[in-house]
PDB file of C-alpha atoms in Angstrom:
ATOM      1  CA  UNK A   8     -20.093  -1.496   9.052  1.00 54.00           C
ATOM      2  CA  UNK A   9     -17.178   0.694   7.761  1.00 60.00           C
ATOM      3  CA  UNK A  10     -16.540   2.961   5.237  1.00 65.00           C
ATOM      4  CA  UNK A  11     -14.463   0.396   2.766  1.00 73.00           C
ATOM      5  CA  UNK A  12     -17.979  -2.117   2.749  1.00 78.00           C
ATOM      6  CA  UNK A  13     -19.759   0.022   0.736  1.00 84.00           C
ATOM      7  CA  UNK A  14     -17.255   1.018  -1.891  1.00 86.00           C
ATOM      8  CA  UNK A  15     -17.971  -2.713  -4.191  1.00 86.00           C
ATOM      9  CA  UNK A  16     -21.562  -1.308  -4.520  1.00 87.00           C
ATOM     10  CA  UNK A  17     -20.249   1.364  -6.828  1.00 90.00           C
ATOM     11  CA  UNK A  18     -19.841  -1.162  -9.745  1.00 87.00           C
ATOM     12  CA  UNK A  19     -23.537  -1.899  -9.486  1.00 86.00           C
ATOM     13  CA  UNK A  20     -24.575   1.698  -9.532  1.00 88.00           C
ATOM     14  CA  UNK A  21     -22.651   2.188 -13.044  1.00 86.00           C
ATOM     15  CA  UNK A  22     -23.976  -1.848 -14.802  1.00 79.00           C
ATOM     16  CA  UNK A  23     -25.888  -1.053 -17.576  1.00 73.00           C
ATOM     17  CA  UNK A  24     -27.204   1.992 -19.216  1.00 77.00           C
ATOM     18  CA  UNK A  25     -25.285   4.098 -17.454  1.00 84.00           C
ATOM     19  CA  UNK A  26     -21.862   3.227 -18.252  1.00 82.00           C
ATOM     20  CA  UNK A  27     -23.471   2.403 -21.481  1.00 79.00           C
ATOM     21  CA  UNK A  28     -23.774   5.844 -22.011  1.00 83.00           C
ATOM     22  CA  UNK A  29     -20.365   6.621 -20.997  1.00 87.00           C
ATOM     23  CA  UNK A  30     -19.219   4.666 -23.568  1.00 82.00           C
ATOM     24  CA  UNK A  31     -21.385   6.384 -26.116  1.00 81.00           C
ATOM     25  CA  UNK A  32     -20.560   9.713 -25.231  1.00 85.00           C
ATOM     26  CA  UNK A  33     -16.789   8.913 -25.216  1.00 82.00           C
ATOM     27  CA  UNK A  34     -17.746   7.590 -28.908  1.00 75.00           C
ATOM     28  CA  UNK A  35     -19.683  10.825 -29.836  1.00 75.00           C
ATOM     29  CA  UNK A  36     -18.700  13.618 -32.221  1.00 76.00           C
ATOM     30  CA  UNK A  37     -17.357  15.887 -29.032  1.00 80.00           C
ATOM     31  CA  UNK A  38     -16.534  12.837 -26.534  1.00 81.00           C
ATOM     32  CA  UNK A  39     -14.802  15.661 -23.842  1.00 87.00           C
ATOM     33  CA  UNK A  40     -17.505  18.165 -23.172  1.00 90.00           C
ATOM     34  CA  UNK A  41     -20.447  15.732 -23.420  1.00 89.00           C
ATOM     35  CA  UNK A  42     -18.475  13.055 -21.532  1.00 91.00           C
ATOM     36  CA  UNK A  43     -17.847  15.447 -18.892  1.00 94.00           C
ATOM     37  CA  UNK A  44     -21.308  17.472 -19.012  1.00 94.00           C
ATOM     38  CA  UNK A  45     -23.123  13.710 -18.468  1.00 94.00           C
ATOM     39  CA  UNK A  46     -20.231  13.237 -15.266  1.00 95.00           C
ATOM     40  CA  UNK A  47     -21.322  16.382 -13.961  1.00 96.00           C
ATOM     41  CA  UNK A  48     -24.980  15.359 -14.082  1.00 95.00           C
ATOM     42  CA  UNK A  49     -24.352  12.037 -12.532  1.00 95.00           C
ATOM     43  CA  UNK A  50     -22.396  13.571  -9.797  1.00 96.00           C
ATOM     44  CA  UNK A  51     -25.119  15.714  -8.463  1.00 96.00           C
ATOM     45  CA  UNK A  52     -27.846  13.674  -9.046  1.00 95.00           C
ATOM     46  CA  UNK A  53     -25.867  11.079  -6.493  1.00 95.00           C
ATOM     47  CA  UNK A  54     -25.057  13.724  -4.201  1.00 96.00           C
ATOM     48  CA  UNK A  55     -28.434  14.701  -3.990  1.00 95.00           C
ATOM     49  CA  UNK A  56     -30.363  11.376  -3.695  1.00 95.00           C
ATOM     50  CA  UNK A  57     -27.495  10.352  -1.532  1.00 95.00           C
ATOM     51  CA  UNK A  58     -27.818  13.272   0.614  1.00 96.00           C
ATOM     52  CA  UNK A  59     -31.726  12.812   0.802  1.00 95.00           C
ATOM     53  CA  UNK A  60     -31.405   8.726   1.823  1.00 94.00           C
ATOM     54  CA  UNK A  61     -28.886   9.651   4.404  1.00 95.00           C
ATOM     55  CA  UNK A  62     -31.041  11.969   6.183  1.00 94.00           C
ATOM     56  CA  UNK A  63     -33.841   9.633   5.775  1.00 92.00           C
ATOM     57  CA  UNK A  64     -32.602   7.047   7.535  1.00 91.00           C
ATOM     58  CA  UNK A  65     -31.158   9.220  10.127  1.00 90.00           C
ATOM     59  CA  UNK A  66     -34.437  10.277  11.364  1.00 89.00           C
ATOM     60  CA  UNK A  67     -35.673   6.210  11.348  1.00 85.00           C
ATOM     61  CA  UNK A  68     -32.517   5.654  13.557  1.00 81.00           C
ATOM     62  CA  UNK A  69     -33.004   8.178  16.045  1.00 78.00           C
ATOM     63  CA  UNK A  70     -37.257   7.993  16.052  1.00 77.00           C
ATOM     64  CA  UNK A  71     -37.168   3.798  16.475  1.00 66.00           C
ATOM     65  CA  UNK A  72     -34.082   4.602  19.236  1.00 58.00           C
ATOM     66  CA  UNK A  73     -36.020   7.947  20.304  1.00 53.00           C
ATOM     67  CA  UNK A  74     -33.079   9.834  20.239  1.00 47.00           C
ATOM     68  CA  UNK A  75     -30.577   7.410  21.554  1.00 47.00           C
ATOM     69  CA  UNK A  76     -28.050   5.287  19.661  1.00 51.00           C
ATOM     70  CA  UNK A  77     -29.148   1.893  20.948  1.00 56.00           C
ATOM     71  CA  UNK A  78     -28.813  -1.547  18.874  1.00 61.00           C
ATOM     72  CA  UNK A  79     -32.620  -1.629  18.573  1.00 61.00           C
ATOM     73  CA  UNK A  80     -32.548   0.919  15.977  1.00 65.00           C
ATOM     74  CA  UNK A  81     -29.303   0.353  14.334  1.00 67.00           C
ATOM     75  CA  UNK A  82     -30.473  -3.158  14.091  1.00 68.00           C
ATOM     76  CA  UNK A  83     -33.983  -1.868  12.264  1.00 76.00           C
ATOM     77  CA  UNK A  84     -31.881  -0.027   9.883  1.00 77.00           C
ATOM     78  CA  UNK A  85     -29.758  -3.216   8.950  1.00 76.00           C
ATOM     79  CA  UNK A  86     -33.041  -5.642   8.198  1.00 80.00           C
ATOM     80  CA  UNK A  87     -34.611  -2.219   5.944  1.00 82.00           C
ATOM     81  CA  UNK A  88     -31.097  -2.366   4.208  1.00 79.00           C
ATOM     82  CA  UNK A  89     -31.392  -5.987   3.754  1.00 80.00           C
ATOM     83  CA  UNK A  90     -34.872  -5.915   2.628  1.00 85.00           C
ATOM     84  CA  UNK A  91     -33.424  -3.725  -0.087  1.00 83.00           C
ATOM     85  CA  UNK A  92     -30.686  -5.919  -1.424  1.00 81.00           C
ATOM     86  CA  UNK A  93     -32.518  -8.452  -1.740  1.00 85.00           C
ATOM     87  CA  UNK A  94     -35.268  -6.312  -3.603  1.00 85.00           C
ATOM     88  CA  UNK A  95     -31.728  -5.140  -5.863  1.00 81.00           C
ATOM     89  CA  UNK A  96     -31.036  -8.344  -6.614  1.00 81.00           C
ATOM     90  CA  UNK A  97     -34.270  -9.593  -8.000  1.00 84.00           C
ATOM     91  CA  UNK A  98     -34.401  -6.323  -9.837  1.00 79.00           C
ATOM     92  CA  UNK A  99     -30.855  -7.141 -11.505  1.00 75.00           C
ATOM     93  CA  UNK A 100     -32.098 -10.457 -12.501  1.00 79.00           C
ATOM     94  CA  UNK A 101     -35.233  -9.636 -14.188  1.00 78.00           C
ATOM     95  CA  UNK A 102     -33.419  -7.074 -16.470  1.00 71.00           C
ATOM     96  CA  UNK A 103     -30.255  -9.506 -17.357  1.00 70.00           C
ATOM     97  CA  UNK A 104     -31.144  -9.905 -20.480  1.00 65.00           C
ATOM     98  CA  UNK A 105     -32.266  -5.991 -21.623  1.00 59.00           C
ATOM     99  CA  UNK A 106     -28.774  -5.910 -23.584  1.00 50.00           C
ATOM    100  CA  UNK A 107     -30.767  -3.886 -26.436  1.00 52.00           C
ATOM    101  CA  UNK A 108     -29.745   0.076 -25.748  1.00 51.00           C
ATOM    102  CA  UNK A 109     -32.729   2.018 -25.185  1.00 52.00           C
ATOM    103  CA  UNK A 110     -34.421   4.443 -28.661  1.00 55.00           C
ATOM    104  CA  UNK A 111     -32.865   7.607 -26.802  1.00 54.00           C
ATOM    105  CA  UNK A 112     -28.983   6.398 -26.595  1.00 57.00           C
ATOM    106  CA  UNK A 113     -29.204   7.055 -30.656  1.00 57.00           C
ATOM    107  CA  UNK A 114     -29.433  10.882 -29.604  1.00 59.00           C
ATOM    108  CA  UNK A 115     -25.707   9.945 -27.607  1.00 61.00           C
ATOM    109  CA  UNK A 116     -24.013   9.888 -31.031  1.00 60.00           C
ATOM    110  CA  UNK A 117     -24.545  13.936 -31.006  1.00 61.00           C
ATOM    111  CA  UNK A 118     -25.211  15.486 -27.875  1.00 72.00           C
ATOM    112  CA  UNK A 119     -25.404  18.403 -26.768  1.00 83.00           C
ATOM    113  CA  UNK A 120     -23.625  18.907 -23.292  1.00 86.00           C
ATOM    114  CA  UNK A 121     -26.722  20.248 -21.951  1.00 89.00           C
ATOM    115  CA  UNK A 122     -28.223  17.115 -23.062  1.00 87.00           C
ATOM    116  CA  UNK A 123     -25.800  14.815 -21.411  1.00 88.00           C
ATOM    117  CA  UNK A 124     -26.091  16.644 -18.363  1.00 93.00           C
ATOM    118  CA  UNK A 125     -29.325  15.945 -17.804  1.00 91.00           C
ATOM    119  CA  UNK A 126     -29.240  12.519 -19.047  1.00 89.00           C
ATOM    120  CA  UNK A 127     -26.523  11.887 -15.925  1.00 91.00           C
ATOM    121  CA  UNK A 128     -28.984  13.380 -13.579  1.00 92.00           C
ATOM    122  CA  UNK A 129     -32.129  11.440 -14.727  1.00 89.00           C
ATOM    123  CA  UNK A 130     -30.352   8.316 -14.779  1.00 85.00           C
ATOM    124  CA  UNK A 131     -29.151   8.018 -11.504  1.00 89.00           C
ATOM    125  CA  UNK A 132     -32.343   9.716  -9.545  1.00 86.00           C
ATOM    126  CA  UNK A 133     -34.629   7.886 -11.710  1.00 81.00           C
ATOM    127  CA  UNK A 134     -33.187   4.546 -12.394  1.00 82.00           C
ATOM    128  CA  UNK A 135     -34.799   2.116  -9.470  1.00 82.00           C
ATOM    129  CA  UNK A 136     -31.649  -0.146  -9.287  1.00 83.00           C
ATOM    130  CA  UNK A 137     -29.361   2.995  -8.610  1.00 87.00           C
ATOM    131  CA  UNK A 138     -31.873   4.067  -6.058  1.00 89.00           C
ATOM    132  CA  UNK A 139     -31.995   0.920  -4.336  1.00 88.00           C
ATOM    133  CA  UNK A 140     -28.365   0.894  -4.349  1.00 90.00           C
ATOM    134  CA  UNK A 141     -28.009   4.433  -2.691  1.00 93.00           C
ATOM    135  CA  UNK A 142     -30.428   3.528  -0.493  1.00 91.00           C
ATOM    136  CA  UNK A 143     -28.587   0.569   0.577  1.00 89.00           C
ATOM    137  CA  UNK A 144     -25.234   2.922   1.072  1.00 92.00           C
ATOM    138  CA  UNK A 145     -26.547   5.762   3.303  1.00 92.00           C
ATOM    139  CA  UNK A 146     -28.888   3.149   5.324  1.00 89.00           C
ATOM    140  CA  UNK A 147     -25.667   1.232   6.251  1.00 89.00           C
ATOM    141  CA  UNK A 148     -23.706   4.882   7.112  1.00 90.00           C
ATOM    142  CA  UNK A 149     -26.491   6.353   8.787  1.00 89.00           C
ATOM    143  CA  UNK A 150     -27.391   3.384  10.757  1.00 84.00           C
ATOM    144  CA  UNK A 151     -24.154   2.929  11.899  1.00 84.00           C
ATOM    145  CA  UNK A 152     -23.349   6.456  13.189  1.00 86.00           C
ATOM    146  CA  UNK A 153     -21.050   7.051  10.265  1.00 90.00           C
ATOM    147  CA  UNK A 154     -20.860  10.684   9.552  1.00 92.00           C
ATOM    148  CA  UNK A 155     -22.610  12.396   5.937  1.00 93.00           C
ATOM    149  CA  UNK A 156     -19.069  12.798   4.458  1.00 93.00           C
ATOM    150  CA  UNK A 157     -18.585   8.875   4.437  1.00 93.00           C
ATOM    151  CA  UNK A 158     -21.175   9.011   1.757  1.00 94.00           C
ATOM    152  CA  UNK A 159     -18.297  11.039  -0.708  1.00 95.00           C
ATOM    153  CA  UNK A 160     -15.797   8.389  -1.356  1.00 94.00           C
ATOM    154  CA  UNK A 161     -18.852   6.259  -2.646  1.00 94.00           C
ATOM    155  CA  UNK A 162     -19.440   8.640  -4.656  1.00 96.00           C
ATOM    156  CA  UNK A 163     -15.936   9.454  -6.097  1.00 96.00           C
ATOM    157  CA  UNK A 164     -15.682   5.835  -7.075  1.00 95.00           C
ATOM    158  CA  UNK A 165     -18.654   5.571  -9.122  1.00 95.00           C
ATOM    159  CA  UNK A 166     -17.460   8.361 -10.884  1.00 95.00           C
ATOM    160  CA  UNK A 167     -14.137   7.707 -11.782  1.00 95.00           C
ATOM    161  CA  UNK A 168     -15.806   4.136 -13.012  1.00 93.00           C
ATOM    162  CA  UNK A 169     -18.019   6.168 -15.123  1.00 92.00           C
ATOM    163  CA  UNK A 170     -14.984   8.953 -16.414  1.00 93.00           C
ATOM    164  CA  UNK A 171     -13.225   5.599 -17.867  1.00 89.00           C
ATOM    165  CA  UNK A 172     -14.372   5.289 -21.179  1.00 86.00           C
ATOM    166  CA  UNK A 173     -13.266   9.299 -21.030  1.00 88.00           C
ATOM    167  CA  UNK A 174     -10.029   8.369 -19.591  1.00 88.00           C
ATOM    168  CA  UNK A 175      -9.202   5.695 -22.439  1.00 83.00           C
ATOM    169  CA  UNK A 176      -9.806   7.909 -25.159  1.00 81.00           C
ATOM    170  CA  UNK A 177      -7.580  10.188 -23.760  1.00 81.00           C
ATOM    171  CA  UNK A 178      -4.807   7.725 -22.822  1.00 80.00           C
ATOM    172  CA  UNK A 179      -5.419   5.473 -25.595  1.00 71.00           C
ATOM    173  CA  UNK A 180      -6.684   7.559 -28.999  1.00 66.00           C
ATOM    174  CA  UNK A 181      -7.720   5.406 -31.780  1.00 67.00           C
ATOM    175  CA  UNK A 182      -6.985   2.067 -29.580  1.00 68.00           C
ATOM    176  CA  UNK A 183      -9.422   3.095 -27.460  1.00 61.00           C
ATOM    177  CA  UNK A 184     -12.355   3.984 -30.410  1.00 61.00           C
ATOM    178  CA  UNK A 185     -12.049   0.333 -31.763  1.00 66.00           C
ATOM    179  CA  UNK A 186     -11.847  -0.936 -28.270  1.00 68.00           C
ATOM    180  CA  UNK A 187     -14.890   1.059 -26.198  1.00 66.00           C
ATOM    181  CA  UNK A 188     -17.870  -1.193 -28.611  1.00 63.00           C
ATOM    182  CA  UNK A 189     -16.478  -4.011 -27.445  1.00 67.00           C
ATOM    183  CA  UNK A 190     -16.397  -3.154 -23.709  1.00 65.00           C
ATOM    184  CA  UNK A 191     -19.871  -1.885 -24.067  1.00 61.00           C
ATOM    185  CA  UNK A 192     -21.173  -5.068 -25.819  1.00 63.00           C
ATOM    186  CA  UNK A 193     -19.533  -7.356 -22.858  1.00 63.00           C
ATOM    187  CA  UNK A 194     -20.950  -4.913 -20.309  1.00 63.00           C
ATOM    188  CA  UNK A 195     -24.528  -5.486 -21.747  1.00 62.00           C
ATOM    189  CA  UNK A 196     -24.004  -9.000 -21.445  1.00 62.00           C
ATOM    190  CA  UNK A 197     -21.890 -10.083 -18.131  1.00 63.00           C
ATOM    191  CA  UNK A 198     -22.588  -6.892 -16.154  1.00 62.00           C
ATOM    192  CA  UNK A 199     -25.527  -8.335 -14.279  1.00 64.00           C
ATOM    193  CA  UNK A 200     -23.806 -11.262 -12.766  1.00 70.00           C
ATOM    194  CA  UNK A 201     -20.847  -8.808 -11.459  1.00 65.00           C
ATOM    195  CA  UNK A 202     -23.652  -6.802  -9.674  1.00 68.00           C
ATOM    196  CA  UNK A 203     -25.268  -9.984  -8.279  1.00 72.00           C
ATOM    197  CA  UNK A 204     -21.807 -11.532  -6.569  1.00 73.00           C
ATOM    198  CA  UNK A 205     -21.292  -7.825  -5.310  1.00 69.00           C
ATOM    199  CA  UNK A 206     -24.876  -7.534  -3.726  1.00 74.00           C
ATOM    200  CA  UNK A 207     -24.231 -11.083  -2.365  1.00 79.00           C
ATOM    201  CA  UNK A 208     -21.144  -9.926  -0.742  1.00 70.00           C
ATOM    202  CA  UNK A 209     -22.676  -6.674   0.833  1.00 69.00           C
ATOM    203  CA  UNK A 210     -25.794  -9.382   2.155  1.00 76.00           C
ATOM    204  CA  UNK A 211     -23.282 -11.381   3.643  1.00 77.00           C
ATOM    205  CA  UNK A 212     -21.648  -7.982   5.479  1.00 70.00           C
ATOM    206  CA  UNK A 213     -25.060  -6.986   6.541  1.00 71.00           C
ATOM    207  CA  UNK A 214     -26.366 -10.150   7.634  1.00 72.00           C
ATOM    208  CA  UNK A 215     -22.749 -10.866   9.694  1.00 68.00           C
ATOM    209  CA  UNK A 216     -23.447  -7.434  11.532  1.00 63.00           C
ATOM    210  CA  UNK A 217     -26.981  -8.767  12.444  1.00 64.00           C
ATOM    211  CA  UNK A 218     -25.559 -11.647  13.840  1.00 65.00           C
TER     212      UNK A 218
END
């Protein structure tokens, strides 16, 4: 298990509400400091829950190996990871067809950065999908020796998926106003089955290395 395996599983931590709400903010009546307050948010509530998984599993790889780095434990650590795809997967099915925004996302046409800061760090240390999915990432490091800052590039990448809706309205202007509903709508619709064949791909990686 490398560094590079992980990275795909970034697109399913950002599939539905939460680039959603990107797109929203990037739409709202001050798209910069709201878009960037609700990046901010989502930053450290991944660093944090990341940070928290890695060390969790750390301690389950050295207790089931007491102490020593033997495939016993690594091995342990790639059947929980498993165990939790699988459990991501289900979870991604059963809320395909939720393509109705949430009551609170009306409160994203005028937030206040404070607001959207929050709203970054709820939704990624509350959301069981996302936690699943971080779960998955810092199991696979840990249990594979990989050290804590492997965990950053993850991270990176599922924010600079979430600044694009940002980065378009810069770039773009008005192109990108008429353009960002329509993204969102398609992302409501399709973004499921782009999580599914990424999960499938990371089972496939896990599964190879238990083989």
């Amino acid at each position: 298990m490398n560094l590079l395996s992980v990275l795909p599983l970034a697109f399913v931590m950002v599939a539905g509400p939460q680039v959603v709400s990107a797109i929203f903010l990037a739409a709202s009546r001050d798209p910069r400091r709201s878009s960037v307050a609700y990046l901010a948010g989502a930053t450290l509530g991944m660093l944090v829950a990341l940070t928290v998984w890695y060390g969790v599993f750390r301690l389950v790889r050295h207790s089931a190996g007491n102490g020593t780095r033997d495939n016993g434990s690594r091995h342990l650590i790639d059947w929980i990871v498993l165990a939790l795809l699988l459990v991501l997967m289900v979870i991604t099915f059963l809320r395909r067809k939720r393509n109705q925004p949430p009551g609170w996302m009306r409160r994203l046409e005028d937030p206040k950065p404070a607001f959207a800061f929050g709203l970054g760090v709820v939704l990624f240390l509350a959301m069981p999908s996302d936690e699943v999915t971080m779960a998955s990432v810092a199991g696979s490091l840990a249990g594979h020796d990989r050290p804590w800052w492997h965990l950053l590039p993850f991270l990176v990448l599922t924010v600079l998926l979430l600044a694009l809706p940002l980065l378009a309205l810069v770039l773009l202007g008005r192109r990108a106003e008429r353009m960002l509903p329509k993204v969102r709508d398609w992302s409501d619709a399709h973004s499921w089955i782009i999580s599914e064949l990424v999960i499938l791909i990371f089972v496939a990686i896990v599964g190879s290395d238990l083989t």
